[in-house]
Amino acid sequence: TSGTTGDPKGVVLTHKNIISNILGGYNHISISRRYNFLSVLPMSHMFEQTVGFLIPLYRGDKIIYLRTVKPTSIMGGLKEENIQSILVVPRLLSLLKNTIEKDLASKGLTSLLRFNLTKNIISSFVHKKFGRDFQMFISAGAALPIDVFAFWKNLGFRVIEGYGLTECSPIVSANTFDTQIAGSVGKVIKNVRVKLDNNELLVKGDNVFGGYYQNPKASQEAFKDSWFKTGDFVDIDKSGNIFIKGRKKDLIVNSSGVNIYPQEIETT
């Protein structure tokens, strides 16, 4: 685990854990043809390892690596290598959004986005920067702000948001190639089960780790009746779409007993 919000712990993942997640993710997103993937995230993260390397490898896709991941280098690589897909964290998607907006502003085009006709022209202009066959962003690692999702969607780009944890190898849920719902991390992938315990998301499946490295106390605390406790509060709608509300440890309960999720406030 990253240790950004607590003490770092070693997550013991087996071959079975990872293979299960590769097959589940592959079947869930359901991309029919082979793609050129651009890799820009650290390989030390399970998100990049599983979704950006192992699944494309299993599918027979091509993966392109850059010498530097500055926004200008990424934009150049997208076009030069005829990229169809790129894995991103929300922060990177926001940086690319800012790069596009600055480019449009320098040409005096930003204010024209509100008009449908000029929006189509601008959309075509932006798409050319990403190459002739670019298809989608795959986003995870943190909540994707609604305005960032809307920006790319309004320009005709597909943004597939998912959710996972290192302890789950890492994919738990994701939107699909055909369906993307703003604010949702999609539905649970095949062979993964979830349930709610006082609004906390619990996960079970072959993708879930068995415990932390040489840390029996933390391992025991991570499970409840063999279900892994994610530490995330969520809502699940009638269609099975998952909406992340915030981290359990960050929850604030005011004097009226109302639950306040800082993450929701930060992204509105």
Coordinates of N, CA, C and O in Angstrom, one line a residue, residues 63-211:
I63 N 2.0 -2.0 -26.1 CA 2.1 -1.1 -25.0 C 3.3 -0.2 -25.3 O 4.4 -0.7 -25.6
I64 N 3.1 1.1 -25.3 CA 4.2 2.1 -25.6 C 4.6 2.8 -24.3 O 3.7 3.3 -23.5
Y65 N 5.9 2.9 -24.1 CA 6.4 3.6 -22.9 C 7.2 4.8 -23.3 O 7.9 4.8 -24.3
L66 N 7.0 5.9 -22.6 CA 7.7 7.2 -22.9 C 8.9 7.4 -22.0 O 8.9 6.9 -20.9
R67 N 9.8 8.2 -22.5 CA 11.0 8.5 -21.6 C 10.6 9.5 -20.5 O 11.3 9.6 -19.5
T68 N 9.6 10.4 -20.8 CA 9.2 11.3 -19.8 C 7.7 11.4 -19.9 O 7.1 11.2 -21.0
V69 N 7.0 11.8 -18.8 CA 5.5 11.8 -18.8 C 5.0 13.2 -18.6 O 4.0 13.4 -18.0
K70 N 5.7 14.2 -19.0 CA 5.2 15.6 -19.0 C 4.0 15.6 -20.0 O 4.0 14.9 -21.0
P71 N 3.0 16.5 -19.7 CA 1.8 16.6 -20.5 C 2.1 16.8 -22.0 O 1.5 16.2 -22.9
T72 N 3.2 17.6 -22.3 CA 3.5 17.8 -23.7 C 4.1 16.6 -24.4 O 3.8 16.3 -25.5
S73 N 4.8 15.8 -23.6 CA 5.4 14.5 -24.1 C 4.2 13.5 -24.3 O 4.2 12.8 -25.3
I74 N 3.3 13.5 -23.4 CA 2.2 12.6 -23.5 C 1.3 12.9 -24.8 O 1.0 12.0 -25.6
M75 N 1.1 14.2 -25.0 CA 0.3 14.6 -26.1 C 1.0 14.2 -27.4 O 0.4 13.8 -28.4
G76 N 2.3 14.4 -27.4 CA 3.1 14.0 -28.6 C 3.1 12.5 -28.9 O 2.9 12.1 -30.0
G77 N 3.2 11.7 -27.8 CA 3.2 10.3 -27.9 C 1.9 9.8 -28.4 O 1.8 8.8 -29.1
L78 N 0.8 10.4 -27.9 CA -0.6 9.9 -28.3 C -0.7 10.0 -29.8 O -1.3 9.1 -30.4
K79 N -0.3 11.0 -30.4 CA -0.5 11.2 -31.8 C 0.6 10.4 -32.6 O 0.2 9.7 -33.6
E80 N 1.8 10.5 -32.2 CA 2.9 9.8 -33.0 C 2.7 8.3 -33.0 O 3.1 7.6 -34.0
E81 N 2.3 7.7 -31.9 CA 2.2 6.3 -31.8 C 0.8 5.7 -32.1 O 0.6 4.5 -31.9
N82 N -0.1 6.5 -32.5 CA -1.5 6.1 -32.9 C -2.1 5.3 -31.7 O -2.6 4.2 -31.8
I83 N -2.1 6.0 -30.5 CA -2.6 5.4 -29.3 C -4.1 5.3 -29.3 O -4.8 6.2 -29.7
Q84 N -4.7 4.2 -28.8 CA -6.1 4.0 -28.7 C -6.6 4.2 -27.3 O -7.7 4.5 -27.0
S85 N -5.7 3.9 -26.3 CA -6.1 4.0 -24.9 C -5.0 4.4 -24.0 O -3.8 4.1 -24.3
I86 N -5.3 5.0 -22.9 CA -4.3 5.4 -21.9 C -4.9 5.3 -20.5 O -6.0 5.7 -20.3
L87 N -4.1 4.7 -19.6 CA -4.6 4.7 -18.2 C -4.1 5.9 -17.5 O -3.0 6.4 -17.7
V88 N -5.1 6.5 -16.7 CA -4.8 7.8 -16.0 C -5.3 7.8 -14.6 O -6.2 7.0 -14.3
V89 N -4.7 8.6 -13.8 CA -5.4 8.9 -12.5 C -6.0 10.3 -12.8 O -5.7 11.0 -13.7
P90 N -7.1 10.6 -12.0 CA -7.8 11.9 -12.2 C -6.9 13.1 -12.3 O -7.2 14.0 -13.1
R91 N -5.8 13.1 -11.5 CA -4.9 14.3 -11.5 C -4.3 14.5 -12.9 O -4.2 15.6 -13.4
L92 N -3.9 13.4 -13.5 CA -3.3 13.5 -14.9 C -4.4 13.9 -15.9 O -4.1 14.7 -16.8
L93 N -5.6 13.4 -15.8 CA -6.7 13.8 -16.7 C -7.0 15.3 -16.5 O -7.3 16.0 -17.5
S94 N -6.9 15.8 -15.3 CA -7.1 17.2 -15.1 C -5.9 18.1 -15.7 O -6.2 19.1 -16.3
L95 N -4.7 17.6 -15.6 CA -3.6 18.2 -16.2 C -3.7 18.3 -17.8 O -3.4 19.3 -18.4
L96 N -4.1 17.2 -18.4 CA -4.4 17.2 -19.8 C -5.5 18.1 -20.2 O -5.4 18.8 -21.2
K97 N -6.5 18.2 -19.3 CA -7.6 19.1 -19.6 C -7.1 20.6 -19.6 O -7.4 21.4 -20.4
N98 N -6.3 20.9 -18.6 CA -5.7 22.2 -18.5 C -4.8 22.5 -19.7 O -4.8 23.7 -20.2
T99 N -4.1 21.6 -20.2 CA -3.2 21.7 -21.4 C -4.1 22.1 -22.6 O -3.8 23.0 -23.4
I100 N -5.2 21.3 -22.7 CA -6.1 21.6 -23.9 C -6.7 23.0 -23.8 O -6.8 23.7 -24.7
E101 N -7.2 23.3 -22.6 CA -7.8 24.6 -22.3 C -6.9 25.8 -22.6 O -7.3 26.8 -23.2
K102 N -5.6 25.6 -22.2 CA -4.6 26.7 -22.5 C -4.4 26.8 -24.0 O -4.2 27.9 -24.5
D103 N -4.4 25.7 -24.7 CA -4.2 25.7 -26.1 C -5.3 26.4 -26.8 O -5.2 27.2 -27.7
L104 N -6.5 26.1 -26.3 CA -7.7 26.7 -26.9 C -7.8 28.2 -26.6 O -8.1 29.0 -27.5
A105 N -7.4 28.6 -25.4 CA -7.4 30.0 -25.0 C -6.4 30.8 -25.8 O -6.7 31.9 -26.2
S106 N -5.2 30.2 -26.1 CA -4.2 30.9 -26.9 C -4.7 31.2 -28.3 O -4.2 32.1 -29.0
K107 N -5.7 30.4 -28.8 CA -6.3 30.6 -30.1 C -7.6 31.3 -30.0 O -8.3 31.5 -31.0
G108 N -8.0 31.8 -28.8 CA -9.3 32.5 -28.6 C -10.5 31.7 -28.8 O -11.6 32.2 -29.2
L109 N -10.4 30.4 -28.5 CA -11.6 29.5 -28.8 C -12.3 29.0 -27.6 O -13.4 28.4 -27.7
T110 N -11.8 29.3 -26.4 CA -12.4 28.7 -25.2 C -13.9 29.1 -25.1 O -14.8 28.3 -24.7
S111 N -14.2 30.4 -25.3 CA -15.6 30.9 -25.1 C -16.6 30.3 -26.1 O -17.8 30.4 -25.9
L112 N -16.1 29.7 -27.1 CA -16.9 29.1 -28.2 C -17.5 27.7 -27.8 O -18.3 27.2 -28.5
L113 N -17.0 27.2 -26.7 CA -17.4 25.8 -26.4 C -18.8 25.7 -26.0 O -19.4 24.6 -26.1
R114 N -19.5 26.8 -25.7 CA -20.9 26.8 -25.3 C -21.8 26.7 -26.5 O -23.0 26.4 -26.4
F115 N -21.3 26.9 -27.7 CA -22.1 26.8 -28.9 C -22.0 25.5 -29.6 O -20.8 25.1 -29.9
N116 N -23.0 24.8 -29.9 CA -23.0 23.4 -30.5 C -22.1 23.3 -31.8 O -21.3 22.4 -31.9
L117 N -22.3 24.3 -32.7 CA -21.6 24.2 -34.0 C -20.1 24.3 -33.7 O -19.3 23.5 -34.2
T118 N -19.7 25.3 -33.0 CA -18.3 25.5 -32.8 C -17.7 24.5 -31.9 O -16.5 24.1 -32.0
K119 N -18.6 23.9 -31.0 CA -18.1 22.8 -30.1 C -17.7 21.6 -31.0 O -16.7 21.0 -30.7
N120 N -18.4 21.3 -32.0 CA -18.1 20.2 -32.9 C -16.8 20.5 -33.6 O -16.0 19.6 -33.8
I121 N -16.6 21.7 -34.0 CA -15.3 22.1 -34.7 C -14.1 21.9 -33.7 O -13.1 21.4 -34.1
I122 N -14.3 22.4 -32.5 CA -13.3 22.3 -31.5 C -13.0 20.9 -31.1 O -11.9 20.5 -30.9
S123 N -14.1 20.1 -31.0 CA -13.9 18.7 -30.7 C -13.1 18.0 -31.7 O -12.2 17.2 -31.4
S124 N -13.3 18.3 -33.0 CA -12.5 17.7 -34.1 C -11.1 18.2 -34.0 O -10.2 17.4 -34.2
F125 N -10.9 19.4 -33.6 CA -9.5 20.0 -33.4 C -8.8 19.3 -32.3 O -7.6 18.9 -32.5
V126 N -9.5 19.0 -31.2 CA -8.8 18.3 -30.1 C -8.6 16.9 -30.4 O -7.5 16.3 -30.1
H127 N -9.5 16.2 -31.0 CA -9.3 14.8 -31.4 C -8.1 14.6 -32.3 O -7.4 13.5 -32.1
K128 N -7.8 15.5 -33.1 CA -6.6 15.4 -34.0 C -5.4 15.3 -33.2 O -4.4 14.7 -33.6
K129 N -5.4 16.0 -32.0 CA -4.2 16.1 -31.2 C -3.9 14.7 -30.5 O -2.8 14.4 -30.1
F130 N -5.0 13.9 -30.4 CA -4.9 12.6 -29.8 C -4.6 11.5 -30.8 O -4.4 10.3 -30.4
G131 N -4.6 11.8 -32.0 CA -4.4 10.8 -33.1 C -5.7 10.3 -33.7 O -6.7 10.4 -33.1
R132 N -5.6 9.6 -34.8 CA -6.7 9.3 -35.6 C -7.6 8.2 -35.0 O -8.8 8.2 -35.2
D133 N -7.1 7.4 -34.1 CA -7.8 6.2 -33.6 C -8.0 6.2 -32.1 O -8.4 5.2 -31.5
F134 N -7.7 7.3 -31.4 CA -7.8 7.3 -30.0 C -9.3 7.0 -29.5 O -10.2 7.6 -30.0
Q135 N -9.4 6.1 -28.5 CA -10.7 5.6 -28.1 C -11.1 6.0 -26.7 O -12.3 6.4 -26.5
M136 N -10.2 5.9 -25.8 CA -10.7 6.0 -24.4 C -9.5 6.3 -23.4 O -8.4 5.9 -23.6
F137 N -10.0 6.9 -22.3 CA -9.2 7.0 -21.0 C -9.7 6.0 -20.1 O -10.9 5.8 -20.0
I138 N -8.9 5.3 -19.3 CA -9.3 4.5 -18.2 C -8.8 5.1 -16.9 O -7.6 5.2 -16.7
S139 N -9.7 5.5 -16.1 CA -9.3 6.3 -14.9 C -9.6 5.5 -13.6 O -10.7 4.9 -13.4
A140 N -8.7 5.6 -12.6 CA -8.9 5.0 -11.3 C -7.8 5.6 -10.4 O -7.0 6.4 -10.8
G141 N -7.8 5.2 -9.2 CA -6.8 5.6 -8.2 C -7.3 6.7 -7.3 O -6.8 6.9 -6.2
A142 N -8.4 7.4 -7.7 CA -9.1 8.4 -6.9 C -10.4 8.8 -7.5 O -10.6 8.4 -8.7
A143 N -11.2 9.6 -6.8 CA -12.5 10.0 -7.4 C -12.2 10.9 -8.6 O -11.4 11.8 -8.5
L144 N -13.0 10.7 -9.7 CA -12.8 11.6 -10.8 C -13.9 12.7 -10.7 O -15.1 12.5 -10.6
P145 N -13.4 14.0 -10.6 CA -14.3 15.1 -10.5 C -15.3 15.1 -11.7 O -15.0 14.8 -12.8
I146 N -16.6 15.4 -11.4 CA -17.6 15.4 -12.4 C -17.3 16.4 -13.5 O -17.6 16.1 -14.7
D147 N -16.7 17.5 -13.2 CA -16.4 18.5 -14.3 C -15.4 18.0 -15.2 O -15.4 18.4 -16.4
V148 N -14.4 17.2 -14.7 CA -13.4 16.7 -15.6 C -14.0 15.6 -16.5 O -13.7 15.6 -17.7
F149 N -14.9 14.8 -16.0 CA -15.6 13.8 -16.8 C -16.4 14.5 -17.8 O -16.4 14.1 -19.0
A150 N -17.1 15.5 -17.4 CA -18.0 16.2 -18.4 C -17.2 16.9 -19.5 O -17.7 16.9 -20.6
F151 N -16.1 17.5 -19.2 CA -15.2 18.1 -20.1 C -14.9 17.2 -21.3 O -15.0 17.5 -22.5
W152 N -14.4 16.0 -20.9 CA -13.9 15.1 -22.0 C -15.1 14.5 -22.7 O -15.1 14.3 -23.9
K153 N -16.2 14.2 -21.9 CA -17.4 13.6 -22.6 C -18.0 14.6 -23.6 O -18.4 14.2 -24.7
N154 N -18.0 15.9 -23.2 CA -18.6 16.9 -24.1 C -17.7 17.1 -25.4 O -18.2 17.6 -26.4
L155 N -16.5 16.7 -25.3 CA -15.6 16.7 -26.5 C -15.6 15.4 -27.3 O -14.9 15.3 -28.3
G156 N -16.5 14.5 -26.8 CA -16.6 13.2 -27.5 C -15.7 12.1 -27.2 O -15.5 11.2 -27.9
F157 N -15.0 12.3 -26.0 CA -14.1 11.2 -25.5 C -14.8 10.3 -24.5 O -15.6 10.7 -23.8
R158 N -14.3 9.0 -24.6 CA -14.9 8.0 -23.6 C -13.9 8.0 -22.4 O -12.7 7.8 -22.6
V159 N -14.5 8.1 -21.2 CA -13.7 8.0 -20.0 C -14.3 6.9 -19.2 O -15.5 7.0 -18.7
I160 N -13.6 5.8 -19.0 CA -14.1 4.6 -18.3 C -13.5 4.7 -16.9 O -12.3 4.5 -16.7
E161 N -14.3 5.0 -15.9 CA -13.8 5.1 -14.5 C -14.1 3.7 -13.8 O -15.1 3.1 -13.9
G162 N -13.1 3.4 -13.0 CA -13.2 2.1 -12.2 C -12.7 2.4 -10.8 O -12.3 3.5 -10.4
Y163 N -12.8 1.3 -10.0 CA -12.4 1.4 -8.6 C -11.7 0.1 -8.2 O -12.1 -1.0 -8.6
G164 N -10.7 0.2 -7.3 CA -10.0 -0.9 -6.9 C -9.1 -0.6 -5.7 O -8.9 0.6 -5.3
L165 N -8.5 -1.6 -5.2 CA -7.5 -1.5 -4.1 C -6.4 -2.5 -4.3 O -6.6 -3.6 -4.9
T166 N -5.2 -2.1 -3.9 CA -4.0 -3.1 -4.0 C -4.4 -4.4 -3.5 O -4.1 -5.5 -4.1
E167 N -5.1 -4.5 -2.4 CA -5.5 -5.7 -1.7 C -6.4 -6.6 -2.6 O -6.6 -7.8 -2.3
C168 N -7.0 -6.0 -3.6 CA -7.9 -6.7 -4.5 C -7.3 -6.9 -5.9 O -8.1 -7.2 -6.9
S169 N -6.1 -6.8 -6.1 CA -5.3 -7.1 -7.3 C -5.4 -6.2 -8.5 O -4.8 -6.7 -9.5
P170 N -5.9 -5.1 -8.7 CA -6.7 -4.3 -7.8 C -8.2 -4.1 -8.1 O -8.9 -3.5 -7.3
I171 N -8.7 -4.6 -9.2 CA -10.0 -4.2 -9.8 C -11.1 -4.8 -8.9 O -11.2 -6.0 -8.7
V172 N -12.0 -3.9 -8.5 CA -13.3 -4.3 -7.9 C -14.5 -4.1 -8.8 O -15.3 -4.9 -9.1
S173 N -14.5 -2.9 -9.4 CA -15.6 -2.5 -10.3 C -15.1 -1.5 -11.4 O -14.1 -1.0 -11.2
A174 N -15.9 -1.4 -12.4 CA -15.6 -0.5 -13.5 C -16.8 -0.3 -14.4 O -17.7 -1.1 -14.5
N175 N -16.8 0.9 -15.0 CA -17.8 1.1 -16.1 C -17.3 0.3 -17.3 O -16.2 -0.3 -17.2
T176 N -18.0 0.3 -18.4 CA -17.6 -0.5 -19.5 C -17.3 0.4 -20.7 O -17.6 1.6 -20.7
F177 N -16.9 -0.3 -21.8 CA -16.6 0.4 -23.1 C -17.9 1.1 -23.6 O -17.8 2.2 -24.2
D178 N -19.0 0.4 -23.4 CA -20.3 0.9 -24.0 C -21.0 1.9 -23.0 O -21.9 2.7 -23.5
T179 N -20.8 1.7 -21.7 CA -21.6 2.5 -20.7 C -20.7 3.2 -19.7 O -19.9 2.5 -19.0
Q180 N -20.8 4.5 -19.6 CA -20.0 5.3 -18.6 C -21.0 6.2 -17.9 O -21.7 7.0 -18.5
I181 N -21.1 6.1 -16.6 CA -22.0 6.9 -15.8 C -21.2 7.8 -14.9 O -20.3 7.4 -14.1
A182 N -21.5 9.1 -15.1 CA -20.8 10.2 -14.3 C -20.9 10.0 -12.8 O -22.0 9.7 -12.3
G183 N -19.8 10.0 -12.1 CA -19.8 9.9 -10.7 C -19.8 8.5 -10.2 O -19.7 8.3 -9.0
S184 N -20.0 7.5 -11.1 CA -20.0 6.1 -10.7 C -18.7 5.4 -11.1 O -18.1 5.7 -12.1
V185 N -18.3 4.4 -10.3 CA -17.2 3.6 -10.6 C -17.6 2.3 -11.2 O -16.9 1.3 -11.3
G186 N -18.9 2.3 -11.7 CA -19.4 1.1 -12.4 C -19.9 0.0 -11.6 O -20.1 0.1 -10.4
K187 N -20.0 -1.2 -12.2 CA -20.5 -2.4 -11.6 C -19.4 -3.3 -11.2 O -18.3 -3.3 -11.8
V188 N -19.6 -4.2 -10.3 CA -18.6 -5.2 -9.9 C -18.3 -6.1 -11.1 O -19.1 -6.5 -11.8
I189 N -17.0 -6.4 -11.2 CA -16.5 -7.3 -12.3 C -16.8 -8.7 -11.9 O -17.1 -9.1 -10.8
K190 N -16.8 -9.6 -12.9 CA -17.1 -11.0 -12.8 C -16.2 -11.7 -11.7 O -15.0 -11.4 -11.6
N191 N -16.7 -12.6 -11.0 CA -16.0 -13.4 -10.0 C -15.6 -12.6 -8.7 O -14.8 -13.0 -7.9
V192 N -16.2 -11.3 -8.6 CA -16.0 -10.5 -7.4 C -17.3 -10.3 -6.8 O -18.3 -10.0 -7.5
R193 N -17.4 -10.4 -5.5 CA -18.7 -10.2 -4.7 C -18.5 -9.0 -3.8 O -17.4 -8.8 -3.2
V194 N -19.5 -8.2 -3.6 CA -19.5 -7.1 -2.7 C -20.8 -7.1 -1.9 O -21.8 -7.7 -2.3
K195 N -20.7 -6.5 -0.7 CA -21.9 -6.3 0.1 C -21.6 -5.1 1.0 O -20.4 -4.6 1.1
L196 N -22.6 -4.5 1.6 CA -22.5 -3.3 2.4 C -22.6 -3.7 3.9 O -23.4 -4.5 4.3
D197 N -21.8 -3.1 4.7 CA -21.8 -3.3 6.2 C -21.8 -1.9 6.8 O -20.8 -1.3 6.9
N198 N -23.0 -1.4 7.2 CA -23.2 0.0 7.6 C -22.6 0.9 6.6 O -21.9 1.9 6.9
N199 N -22.9 0.7 5.3 CA -22.5 1.5 4.2 C -21.0 1.3 3.8 O -20.6 1.9 2.8
E200 N -20.3 0.6 4.5 CA -18.9 0.3 4.1 C -18.9 -0.9 3.1 O -19.6 -1.9 3.3
L201 N -18.1 -0.7 2.1 CA -18.0 -1.8 1.0 C -17.1 -2.9 1.5 O -15.9 -2.7 1.8
L202 N -17.6 -4.1 1.5 CA -16.9 -5.3 1.7 C -16.7 -6.1 0.5 O -17.6 -6.2 -0.4
V203 N -15.6 -6.8 0.3 CA -15.3 -7.5 -1.0 C -14.8 -8.9 -0.7 O -14.1 -9.2 0.3
K204 N -15.3 -9.8 -1.5 CA -14.8 -11.2 -1.5 C -14.6 -11.7 -2.9 O -15.3 -11.4 -3.8
G205 N -13.6 -12.6 -3.1 CA -13.3 -13.2 -4.4 C -11.9 -13.7 -4.5 O -11.1 -13.5 -3.6
D206 N -11.6 -14.4 -5.6 CA -10.3 -15.0 -5.7 C -9.2 -13.9 -5.9 O -8.0 -14.2 -5.8
N207 N -9.7 -12.7 -6.2 CA -8.7 -11.6 -6.4 C -8.3 -11.0 -5.1 O -7.3 -10.2 -5.0
V208 N -8.9 -11.3 -4.0 CA -8.7 -10.6 -2.7 C -7.5 -11.3 -2.0 O -7.4 -12.6 -1.9
F209 N -6.6 -10.5 -1.5 CA -5.3 -11.0 -0.9 C -5.6 -11.8 0.4 O -6.8 -11.7 0.9
G210 N -4.6 -12.5 0.9 CA -4.8 -13.3 2.2 C -4.4 -12.6 3.4 O -4.8 -13.0 4.5
G211 N -3.6 -11.5 3.3 CA -3.1 -10.8 4.4 C -1.9 -10.0 4.1 O -1.3 -10.0 3.0

